[in-house]
Amino acid sequence: MLKQISRMKRANKYVLVIFAGLMGLSLVFFYAPSRNQGLASAASNNEVLARVRGDEVTVGDLNRQKEAYQQQFGGQISLAQLGLNDRSMLNGMIRGKIVAQEAERLGLAASDAEVAAKIREQFKDPSGKFVGIERYRDSVTARFGSVARFEDALRDEIAAEKLRAFVTAGVTVGEKEVEEDWRRKNTVFDLTYAAVSADKLAARFEPSEEELQKYFEEHKAEFRFLEPQKKIRYLFIDQNKAGAKLNISDADLRAAYDQIKPENKVAGVKAQQIVLKVADPKLDATVLEKATRLAAELRGGGASLVVPAEKFAEVARGNSEDPATARNGGWLPAPVRQRQGSKDPAVQQVFQLVEGQINDPVKYGDTYYIFRRGESIEKTFEEAKPELLVSQRNTRGYRAAAELAARVAARLKETKDFQKVAQEFAAEANMTPAEMIRETPFVKPGDNVPNIGSNPTFEEAIKPLENAGDIGDRVAISNGFAVPALVEKREPRIPDLSEVREQVVGRVRQERARSQLEETAKELANAATPAALKAAAEKLGLKTATLPQYRISTPIEEAGTSPEADEAILALKEGEVSRRPVKMGDTWLVVAADKRKDPDPTEFAAQRDQLTESMLSTRRSNVFEDYVAEVKARLERENQIRINEDVLKRAGTADALEAPDLP
């Protein structure tokens, strides 16, 4: 996982971005000289986005940070894929300003000696020695623009670390709370549960005509049609059927293949891997430490972005625990293809890398992986041919359907005769006249129209139709084109019950269900055993589900998680049903423990130090974030943080570096 923390420097006003590795190793990526004049202009834009106690954040600062991200990922991942946008990045930069200002206020600035020590720590060769001034200067200048910029950023990073240490110095954890937290997290249940929601209960109720009429009379105004309703008849041209008649030759497909950009012809990539297995959960930290050390050595102590294939192969032969690939230098036997929902998700990591780059160690199952992305493998014409045929048929079918729909519209306006026009064009459309002529019920803007859906384009096309018989122009709809005509129009009004019957039935069912949710859940909680809970739920028309090997804080299907549910589950003995249903959002949950397995106390003793440090680290992080949040809230109350919303909206237009579409 990559975590991004943005901080602003006090003097030069550049953005600090730390990419935190799995063992706390960090690389700071900053703006490097832009590759074209447009990017240079964006990076030098001095429009003020925000002010924090007098310090400014500019559009140029934001664009430099975007450029830094794109350089890190080689343009293969967009900011959106990282969960980032202009607003979130600006918030991070404001947070960085606050942290830097607080460190300065408390006298926690970094000394030259501390900066030098940090540099020597980050830029080591495989033997652990400093890489040397020349190599350090060349690397930093090439990647960050200048040594001064990098060292100013590092100075702020150190100051922020000192502020965090200062704020969290008094944070402690006790052994008893560590052990209790460990017990909570490691008690394992086989659960049976029933989720009682209004949607599930509603289907049980069949309201009478009297109930429906009474509800409708009491809520008539809520069902009022505020927009005119229109019934539309239209001639439909199916683009798939129109396209099915088209003859697409191999020569046409070859020409389309030749026009595909090289980056979109990628069939897969060659990849190398280093596999480190965790034989015992107690050894997880040790294996992770080894994996992180190997990754650092491959990168030359953090100073290298691209790792040569032979260097990776040497390390794989000596360390990888997958014999089949280790003896071949870590090379996988076949190119890796990008697939959603792959059965081997670990190797999909290579698609987040640029050629020659390696990932931070990532764990899947009981194994840590380090991957190196090799060269891309191009799809052959024969491999691409099926996709090209579908694409060409869709494209040409759309054009053919669009051209045919234009002629159909002209002819319909001339004749006003749906049946005649449908018969004239049916053969060319590859459809029957009956398939071409369609009619909607009375619809208004926002309705889900049969065969069309909720379609603003269709709504705009029928908007000018005011009189019965008015014919509109062709309009694109799902799977083709429509030529619409107005059959009848109804003005805004309160409808009859028959027109909104389905909505009224749904409302009545929901209200009755909501009124009985808690009562139903309490009835289920009277069950004596998990089997009895299942039987009681089935009697009420509800379903139960099981969760084997469940640990607290794990989401329970659609209900999610809650502290109340955790406490109810932890209190269960084996074979018990919780006597107290738990409300989670709009759902009531009744849980039962088929089995319960408490953790072995001797395992805690072996993990005590590691668990204590983990809880202490989490608590310190929470305390520090609370501190920063409080400072930010105070500055906002004092109106010392100001964001220029107009400039922020415009800043997005300079966002030029999006990841290319992957094939």
XYZ file of C-alpha atoms in Angstrom:
663
model
C 0.000 0.000 0.000
C 1.091 3.551 -0.695
C 0.245 6.289 1.810
C 0.581 9.906 0.822
C 1.335 12.629 3.370
C 1.721 16.157 2.012
C 3.579 18.889 3.895
C 4.547 22.422 2.771
C 8.004 23.911 3.225
C 8.316 27.219 5.113
C 10.787 29.037 2.873
C 10.519 27.747 -0.690
C 6.824 26.720 -0.578
C 7.242 23.342 -2.285
C 5.149 20.290 -1.503
C 6.630 17.401 0.495
C 5.237 14.053 -0.545
C 6.315 10.950 1.367
C 5.597 7.563 -0.059
C 5.697 5.318 3.019
C 6.983 1.773 2.425
C 6.021 -1.300 4.421
C 8.932 -0.880 6.872
C 8.887 2.903 7.094
C 11.425 3.381 4.287
C 10.396 6.524 2.452
C 11.131 8.156 -0.870
C 10.191 11.784 -1.407
C 9.097 12.552 -4.963
C 8.975 16.166 -6.135
C 8.451 18.054 -9.289
C 11.117 17.475 -11.931
C 11.524 19.833 -14.921
C 8.448 19.501 -17.118
C 8.642 17.762 -20.421
C 6.888 20.483 -22.307
C 6.033 24.132 -22.142
C 2.420 23.495 -21.147
C 3.437 21.615 -18.003
C 6.045 24.220 -17.161
C 3.383 26.895 -17.371
C 1.053 24.916 -15.109
C 3.811 24.383 -12.549
C 4.644 28.098 -12.426
C 1.058 29.287 -11.990
C 1.109 31.576 -8.939
C -2.655 31.921 -8.494
C -3.367 31.444 -4.789
C -5.449 28.366 -3.980
C -5.349 28.733 -0.197
C -3.788 30.713 2.638
C -2.818 29.163 5.961
C -1.861 31.780 8.591
C -0.355 33.911 5.836
C 1.458 31.112 3.979
C 0.202 30.482 0.450
C -0.596 27.365 -1.557
C -0.645 28.098 -5.295
C -1.952 26.343 -8.389
C 1.677 25.760 -9.331
C 2.259 23.934 -6.014
C -0.699 21.676 -6.742
C 0.420 20.950 -10.304
C 3.974 20.160 -9.188
C 2.582 17.600 -6.792
C 0.466 16.035 -9.546
C 3.510 15.853 -11.799
C 5.463 14.176 -8.997
C 2.821 11.459 -8.676
C 2.717 10.842 -12.403
C 6.506 10.556 -12.607
C 6.487 8.060 -9.744
C 4.039 5.774 -11.534
C 5.273 6.365 -15.046
C 1.845 7.549 -16.190
C 0.388 4.057 -15.649
C -1.988 5.058 -12.826
C -4.218 8.108 -12.742
C -4.747 10.257 -9.666
C -8.355 9.076 -9.587
C -7.188 5.463 -9.302
C -5.180 6.499 -6.239
C -8.307 8.010 -4.726
C -6.985 11.555 -5.220
C -8.491 14.725 -6.637
C -7.724 18.440 -6.426
C -9.714 18.849 -3.211
C -8.089 15.955 -1.342
C -4.610 16.970 -2.482
C -5.180 20.572 -1.403
C -6.398 19.373 1.999
C -3.183 17.381 2.367
C -1.110 20.425 1.453
C -2.986 22.561 4.004
C -2.325 19.888 6.610
C 1.355 20.010 5.694
C 1.397 23.778 6.177
C -0.160 23.392 9.621
C 2.358 20.737 10.695
C 5.316 22.792 9.440
C 4.066 25.936 11.185
C 3.480 24.108 14.468
C 6.957 22.566 14.380
C 8.485 25.995 13.816
C 6.360 27.566 16.593
C 7.596 24.982 19.090
C 11.248 25.311 18.089
C 11.490 21.878 16.496
C 13.296 22.876 13.287
C 15.739 20.346 11.812
C 19.473 21.028 12.102
C 21.950 20.628 9.239
C 23.417 17.604 11.031
C 20.013 15.931 11.199
C 19.410 16.538 7.495
C 22.824 15.096 6.634
C 22.173 11.999 8.754
C 18.824 11.441 7.051
C 20.423 11.708 3.613
C 23.073 9.145 4.519
C 20.368 6.832 5.843
C 18.277 7.003 2.673
C 21.081 6.840 0.094
C 23.038 3.679 0.880
C 24.588 1.158 -1.442
C 24.031 -2.614 -0.891
C 26.947 -2.679 1.577
C 25.252 -0.076 3.769
C 27.629 2.770 2.912
C 26.647 6.223 1.646
C 26.484 6.204 -2.162
C 28.769 9.227 -2.418
C 28.218 12.922 -3.098
C 28.327 12.665 -6.896
C 25.814 9.828 -7.134
C 23.580 11.481 -4.543
C 23.665 14.836 -6.367
C 23.006 13.273 -9.781
C 20.093 11.187 -8.513
C 18.432 14.025 -6.607
C 18.905 16.586 -9.372
C 17.531 14.244 -12.045
C 14.439 13.361 -10.044
C 13.654 16.455 -7.958
C 15.045 19.343 -9.987
C 17.685 20.453 -7.479
C 19.519 19.358 -4.355
C 18.259 22.419 -2.463
C 14.630 21.554 -3.161
C 15.073 17.980 -1.963
C 16.965 18.983 1.171
C 14.416 21.643 2.081
C 11.725 18.986 1.826
C 13.760 16.605 3.959
C 14.211 19.340 6.547
C 10.437 19.717 6.841
C 10.001 15.956 7.087
C 12.399 15.794 10.022
C 10.678 18.725 11.729
C 7.330 16.966 11.340
C 8.759 13.776 12.860
C 10.064 15.776 15.805
C 6.673 17.448 16.274
C 4.984 14.051 16.269
C 7.442 12.737 18.864
C 6.875 15.848 21.005
C 3.081 15.618 20.864
C 2.961 11.864 21.552
C 5.740 11.642 24.143
C 3.317 10.916 26.989
C 1.275 8.260 25.190
C 1.406 4.826 26.841
C -0.445 1.511 26.742
C -0.852 -1.048 29.514
C -0.174 -4.770 29.203
C -3.727 -5.643 30.282
C -5.339 -3.567 27.555
C -2.922 -5.013 24.975
C -3.848 -8.544 26.057
C -7.567 -7.739 26.081
C -7.339 -6.276 22.572
C -5.441 -9.381 21.438
C -8.089 -11.677 22.930
C -10.879 -9.719 21.256
C -9.214 -9.857 17.863
C -8.226 -13.541 18.060
C -11.383 -15.128 19.435
C -12.875 -17.064 16.523
C -16.555 -17.883 16.048
C -18.665 -19.887 13.664
C -21.695 -17.605 13.534
C -25.283 -17.995 12.454
C -27.155 -14.730 12.076
C -30.444 -13.309 10.907
C -30.571 -9.791 9.460
C -34.003 -8.217 9.836
C -34.575 -5.281 7.478
C -37.656 -3.505 6.175
C -36.960 -4.678 2.636
C -36.935 -8.315 3.752
C -40.011 -8.019 5.920
C -41.994 -5.986 3.406
C -42.495 -8.905 1.032
C -44.499 -10.700 3.750
C -47.254 -8.119 3.724
C -50.063 -7.979 1.179
C -52.072 -4.804 1.888
C -55.816 -4.834 1.260
C -57.581 -2.524 -1.178
C -58.988 -0.606 1.799
C -55.470 -0.022 3.205
C -54.169 1.155 -0.154
C -57.072 3.514 -0.741
C -56.818 4.926 2.794
C -53.052 5.510 2.467
C -53.465 7.105 -0.965
C -56.183 9.477 0.226
C -53.993 10.580 3.154
C -50.912 11.148 0.956
C -52.363 12.239 -2.378
C -50.218 15.359 -2.649
C -47.043 13.256 -2.395
C -47.966 11.420 -5.606
C -48.796 14.536 -7.603
C -47.319 14.656 -11.131
C -45.444 17.955 -11.304
C -44.436 17.501 -14.961
C -46.590 16.782 -18.016
C -46.836 13.100 -18.964
C -46.432 11.964 -22.538
C -47.181 8.711 -24.304
C -44.671 8.188 -27.110
C -44.748 5.876 -30.118
C -41.386 5.450 -31.832
C -39.666 3.584 -34.627
C -36.625 1.706 -33.331
C -33.466 0.917 -35.315
C -31.355 -1.766 -33.588
C -27.681 -1.020 -34.223
C -26.650 -4.638 -33.507
C -29.055 -6.008 -36.100
C -28.059 -3.318 -38.567
C -24.408 -4.142 -37.954
C -24.956 -7.891 -38.344
C -25.563 -7.395 -42.074
C -22.271 -5.606 -42.616
C -19.415 -7.411 -44.324
C -16.089 -6.661 -42.599
C -13.081 -8.093 -44.414
C -9.720 -9.143 -43.017
C -8.237 -6.197 -44.892
C -10.518 -3.839 -42.953
C -9.538 -5.496 -39.671
C -5.835 -5.353 -40.573
C -6.145 -1.627 -41.298
C -7.831 -1.095 -37.917
C -5.111 -3.142 -36.213
C -2.383 -1.041 -37.802
C -3.986 2.127 -36.423
C -3.950 0.933 -32.792
C -1.387 2.758 -30.682
C 1.451 0.499 -29.425
C 0.477 0.992 -25.766
C -3.001 -0.348 -26.571
C -1.658 -3.474 -28.290
C -0.181 -4.852 -25.080
C -1.208 -8.490 -24.639
C 0.765 -8.893 -21.456
C 4.086 -8.163 -19.815
C 7.051 -10.291 -18.905
C 7.643 -10.368 -15.163
C 10.116 -11.599 -12.567
C 9.265 -12.467 -8.999
C 10.857 -13.131 -5.640
C 8.710 -15.306 -3.381
C 9.189 -15.389 0.396
C 6.866 -17.711 2.319
C 5.708 -17.246 5.912
C 5.948 -20.771 7.354
C 4.601 -19.655 10.755
C 2.532 -16.528 11.529
C 5.023 -15.725 14.292
C 7.688 -15.265 11.615
C 5.674 -12.755 9.589
C 7.640 -9.715 10.776
C 10.953 -11.476 10.086
C 9.941 -12.401 6.530
C 8.646 -8.896 5.894
C 11.899 -7.412 7.149
C 13.876 -9.638 4.769
C 11.586 -8.762 1.827
C 11.920 -5.044 2.523
C 15.703 -5.321 2.802
C 15.909 -7.158 -0.544
C 13.760 -4.515 -2.217
C 15.983 -1.750 -0.829
C 19.129 -3.526 -2.032
C 17.661 -3.983 -5.507
C 16.875 -0.265 -5.662
C 20.374 0.670 -4.583
C 19.385 1.983 -1.182
C 16.450 3.977 -2.497
C 18.372 5.800 -5.227
C 17.271 3.704 -8.209
C 13.907 3.636 -9.958
C 14.790 1.018 -12.600
C 16.275 -2.340 -11.560
C 18.232 -4.262 -14.234
C 16.820 -7.703 -15.064
C 20.078 -9.515 -14.287
C 20.423 -7.826 -10.906
C 16.910 -8.941 -9.990
C 17.626 -12.425 -11.367
C 20.712 -12.774 -9.163
C 18.763 -11.875 -6.029
C 15.883 -14.175 -7.049
C 18.194 -17.160 -7.563
C 19.651 -16.717 -4.090
C 16.501 -15.860 -2.143
C 13.214 -16.760 -3.865
C 11.396 -19.735 -2.347
C 9.604 -20.699 -5.558
C 12.031 -23.235 -7.105
C 10.340 -23.239 -10.519
C 10.996 -19.537 -11.132
C 14.023 -19.003 -8.867
C 16.347 -21.132 -10.987
C 15.266 -19.082 -14.025
C 16.136 -15.760 -12.404
C 12.593 -15.202 -11.136
C 11.107 -15.043 -14.649
C 7.509 -16.223 -14.849
C 7.001 -18.876 -17.538
C 4.388 -16.872 -19.471
C 3.540 -13.199 -19.919
C 1.195 -11.742 -17.309
C -2.146 -10.664 -18.711
C -4.253 -8.014 -17.041
C -7.451 -9.521 -15.737
C -10.128 -8.241 -13.380
C -10.855 -10.759 -10.626
C -7.742 -12.771 -11.420
C -7.294 -16.036 -9.521
C -3.709 -14.922 -8.927
C -4.180 -11.284 -7.810
C -0.614 -10.892 -6.507
C 1.003 -10.854 -9.943
C -1.420 -8.154 -11.137
C 0.860 -5.797 -9.170
C 3.103 -5.580 -12.239
C 0.536 -3.421 -14.032
C 1.077 -0.693 -11.424
C 4.758 -0.521 -12.375
C 6.737 0.912 -15.268
C 9.173 -1.299 -17.154
C 12.141 -2.161 -14.951
C 10.455 -0.992 -11.736
C 9.847 -3.214 -8.691
C 7.044 -2.988 -6.148
C 7.302 -2.807 -2.383
C 6.818 -6.278 -0.871
C 3.146 -7.237 -0.944
C 1.508 -10.092 0.945
C -1.091 -12.461 -0.466
C -2.110 -15.406 1.672
C 0.961 -16.594 3.562
C 3.486 -15.292 1.008
C 5.327 -12.025 0.361
C 6.054 -11.107 -3.256
C 8.433 -8.698 -4.963
C 7.744 -8.263 -8.681
C 9.755 -6.623 -11.444
C 7.961 -5.552 -14.628
C 9.727 -6.582 -17.804
C 9.063 -5.677 -21.419
C 5.554 -5.605 -22.857
C 4.365 -8.297 -25.280
C 2.376 -7.050 -28.275
C -0.872 -8.684 -29.371
C -0.590 -10.310 -32.784
C -3.191 -9.549 -35.407
C -4.762 -12.987 -34.912
C -5.003 -12.420 -31.142
C -6.589 -9.009 -31.628
C -8.887 -10.085 -34.457
C -11.938 -11.173 -32.380
C -11.905 -7.895 -30.411
C -11.381 -5.890 -33.600
C -14.314 -7.622 -35.274
C -16.630 -6.756 -32.357
C -15.326 -3.195 -32.245
C -15.640 -2.640 -35.990
C -19.087 -4.191 -36.113
C -20.215 -1.954 -33.230
C -18.710 1.164 -34.776
C -20.010 0.509 -38.276
C -23.332 -0.767 -36.960
C -23.774 2.474 -35.043
C -23.003 4.547 -38.143
C -25.299 2.429 -40.308
C -28.120 2.637 -37.754
C -27.647 6.401 -37.379
C -27.788 6.949 -41.149
C -30.819 4.679 -41.511
C -32.615 6.384 -38.585
C -32.143 9.776 -40.271
C -33.841 8.486 -43.421
C -36.596 6.824 -41.374
C -37.262 10.134 -39.567
C -37.507 12.039 -42.840
C -39.882 9.447 -44.322
C -42.059 9.324 -41.176
C -42.424 13.103 -41.140
C -43.476 12.874 -44.784
C -46.026 10.043 -44.469
C -47.110 10.220 -40.778
C -47.679 6.458 -41.152
C -45.715 4.232 -38.727
C -46.774 0.918 -40.249
C -45.944 1.983 -43.801
C -42.497 3.341 -42.902
C -41.659 0.273 -40.804
C -42.529 -2.015 -43.736
C -40.426 0.066 -46.139
C -37.284 -0.064 -43.997
C -37.627 -3.408 -42.144
C -35.397 -5.382 -44.512
C -32.659 -2.753 -44.455
C -32.852 -2.593 -40.642
C -32.673 -6.408 -40.465
C -35.834 -6.284 -38.319
C -39.554 -7.021 -38.658
C -42.059 -4.111 -38.697
C -43.417 -5.333 -35.346
C -39.931 -5.145 -33.823
C -39.470 -1.603 -35.096
C -42.722 -0.084 -33.752
C -42.676 0.523 -30.018
C -44.747 2.546 -27.562
C -44.114 3.862 -24.063
C -46.609 4.253 -21.226
C -47.270 7.799 -20.024
C -43.860 9.071 -18.923
C -42.381 12.202 -17.414
C -38.775 13.435 -16.952
C -36.792 11.129 -14.697
C -38.954 8.041 -15.289
C -37.385 4.679 -16.040
C -38.883 4.094 -19.512
C -39.231 0.457 -20.686
C -36.475 -0.495 -23.194
C -34.945 2.985 -22.821
C -34.284 3.524 -19.123
C -33.750 6.921 -17.519
C -32.394 8.793 -20.527
C -31.972 12.608 -20.472
C -31.223 12.602 -24.220
C -34.542 10.922 -24.993
C -36.307 13.335 -22.626
C -34.814 16.304 -24.501
C -35.863 14.789 -27.839
C -39.543 14.474 -26.833
C -39.675 17.790 -24.968
C -40.657 19.857 -28.080
C -43.479 17.419 -28.936
C -46.619 19.212 -27.718
C -49.430 18.084 -29.993
C -50.612 14.581 -30.829
C -48.911 13.466 -34.043
C -45.813 15.681 -33.620
C -42.741 13.782 -34.855
C -39.249 14.364 -33.515
C -35.775 13.787 -34.908
C -33.777 10.603 -34.463
C -32.300 10.170 -30.985
C -29.756 7.689 -29.661
C -31.137 5.279 -27.055
C -29.962 1.989 -25.601
C -28.762 -0.334 -28.422
C -29.805 1.929 -31.267
C -31.887 4.905 -32.378
C -35.491 6.020 -31.954
C -37.685 8.295 -34.073
C -40.362 9.470 -31.606
C -43.883 10.828 -32.079
C -46.341 12.119 -29.488
C -49.470 9.993 -29.010
C -51.067 11.799 -26.060
C -50.133 14.393 -23.426
C -51.454 14.797 -19.868
C -50.882 17.998 -17.890
C -49.556 18.057 -14.276
C -52.184 16.654 -11.870
C -52.959 14.381 -8.967
C -53.216 10.879 -10.461
C -55.733 8.146 -9.759
C -54.700 5.318 -7.440
C -54.539 2.945 -10.414
C -51.761 5.042 -11.990
C -49.503 4.918 -8.918
C -50.700 1.658 -7.412
C -47.246 0.045 -7.445
C -45.725 2.975 -5.546
C -48.516 2.985 -2.964
C -48.167 -0.766 -2.384
C -44.425 -0.312 -1.822
C -44.986 2.553 0.625
C -47.582 0.654 2.673
C -45.404 -2.460 2.828
C -42.373 -0.460 3.953
C -44.278 1.366 6.682
C -45.719 -1.829 8.090
C -42.332 -3.528 7.932
C -40.543 -0.671 9.703
C -43.107 -0.696 12.495
C -42.402 -4.392 13.158
C -38.617 -4.530 12.758
C -37.612 -4.384 16.417
C -40.496 -6.605 17.525
C -39.524 -9.238 14.921
C -35.862 -9.119 15.939
C -36.772 -9.591 19.629
C -38.975 -12.527 18.693
C -36.045 -14.167 16.902
C -33.749 -13.494 19.877
C -35.951 -15.782 22.006
C -34.548 -18.786 20.142
C -32.631 -21.107 22.464
C -30.025 -22.395 19.974
C -28.556 -21.491 16.563
C -30.728 -24.207 14.988
C -33.805 -22.748 16.660
C -32.876 -19.266 15.372
C -32.715 -20.624 11.839
C -36.097 -22.327 12.194
C -37.721 -19.197 13.663
C -36.365 -17.020 10.849
C -37.630 -19.405 8.174
C -41.075 -19.414 9.803
C -41.148 -15.620 9.413
C -40.056 -15.818 5.796
C -36.523 -14.626 6.611
C -33.204 -16.235 5.800
C -30.232 -16.905 8.045
C -26.595 -17.008 7.005
C -23.401 -18.433 8.459
C -19.981 -16.892 8.898
C -17.301 -19.509 9.621
C -14.054 -18.414 11.279
C -15.477 -15.002 12.108
C -13.462 -12.424 14.078
C -14.932 -9.228 15.482
C -14.856 -6.041 13.437
C -15.269 -8.077 10.253
C -18.237 -6.786 8.201
C -21.357 -8.926 8.574
C -22.627 -8.987 5.011
C -24.949 -6.087 4.206
C -25.194 -4.975 7.866
C -21.532 -3.922 8.139
C -19.903 -3.530 11.567
C -20.604 -1.769 14.836
C -19.129 -1.727 18.368
C -22.498 -2.931 19.715
C -22.411 -5.986 17.435
C -18.820 -6.730 18.494
C -19.777 -6.689 22.178
C -22.849 -8.846 21.606
C -20.782 -11.455 19.737
C -17.929 -11.483 22.269
C -20.421 -12.145 25.061
C -21.692 -15.315 23.348
C -20.830 -18.762 24.616
C -20.793 -21.706 22.250
C -24.362 -22.668 21.319
C -25.896 -19.402 22.548
C -28.157 -16.896 20.798
C -27.739 -13.220 21.673
C -30.698 -12.142 23.799
C -30.259 -8.540 22.690
C -30.745 -7.765 18.977
C -28.331 -5.167 17.634
C -29.487 -2.246 15.463
C -27.023 -1.523 12.642
C -28.247 1.307 10.430
C -31.691 0.265 9.166
C -31.096 -3.415 9.998
C -31.607 -5.390 13.206
C -29.169 -8.256 13.709
C -29.660 -11.419 15.782
C -26.486 -13.514 16.159
C -25.738 -16.998 17.497
C -22.461 -18.843 18.106
C -22.320 -22.331 16.626
C -18.726 -22.578 17.825
C -16.337 -20.405 19.825
C -12.564 -20.816 20.041
C -10.631 -18.636 22.476
C -6.954 -17.929 21.697
C -4.102 -19.776 23.411
C -2.642 -17.493 26.149
C 0.866 -18.791 25.466
C 0.723 -17.217 22.009
C 0.203 -13.793 23.554
C 3.425 -14.075 25.529
C 5.366 -14.685 22.323
C 3.768 -11.667 20.599
C 3.530 -9.286 23.570
C 6.294 -6.879 22.552
C 5.208 -6.676 18.921
C 1.537 -6.177 19.888
C 2.423 -3.525 22.446
C 4.465 -1.592 19.916
C 1.693 -1.862 17.319
C -0.970 -0.550 19.707
C 1.357 2.191 20.918
C 2.086 3.245 17.332
C -1.621 3.333 16.485
C -2.455 5.338 19.594
C 0.350 7.793 18.911
C -0.876 8.258 15.346
C -4.415 8.885 16.591
C -3.212 11.392 19.195
C -1.098 13.231 16.632
C -3.914 13.361 14.066
C -6.280 14.633 16.764
C -3.721 17.327 17.621
C -3.387 18.441 13.996
C -7.176 18.350 13.551
C -7.643 20.539 16.633
C -5.094 23.075 15.390
C -6.818 23.103 12.003
C -10.249 23.561 13.609
C -8.925 26.473 15.681
C -7.407 28.132 12.610
C -10.681 27.704 10.746
C -12.600 29.283 13.622
C -10.160 32.191 13.549
C -10.605 32.440 9.758
C -6.876 31.814 9.229
C -7.435 29.094 6.639
C -8.990 30.383 3.443
C -9.615 28.429 0.247
C -10.265 30.205 -3.051
C -13.019 27.968 -4.424
C -13.089 29.649 -7.851
C -9.372 29.078 -8.376
C -9.701 25.469 -7.142
C -12.403 24.775 -9.741
C -10.232 26.205 -12.513
C -7.157 24.298 -11.337
C -8.656 21.042 -12.566
C -8.474 22.219 -16.175
C -4.673 22.151 -16.002
C -4.700 18.525 -14.933
C -3.108 17.009 -18.017
C -1.430 13.760 -17.001
C -4.064 11.035 -17.000
C -3.122 7.360 -17.275
C -3.654 5.817 -20.731
C -6.448 3.289 -21.167
C -5.201 -0.225 -20.679
C -6.191 -2.801 -23.277
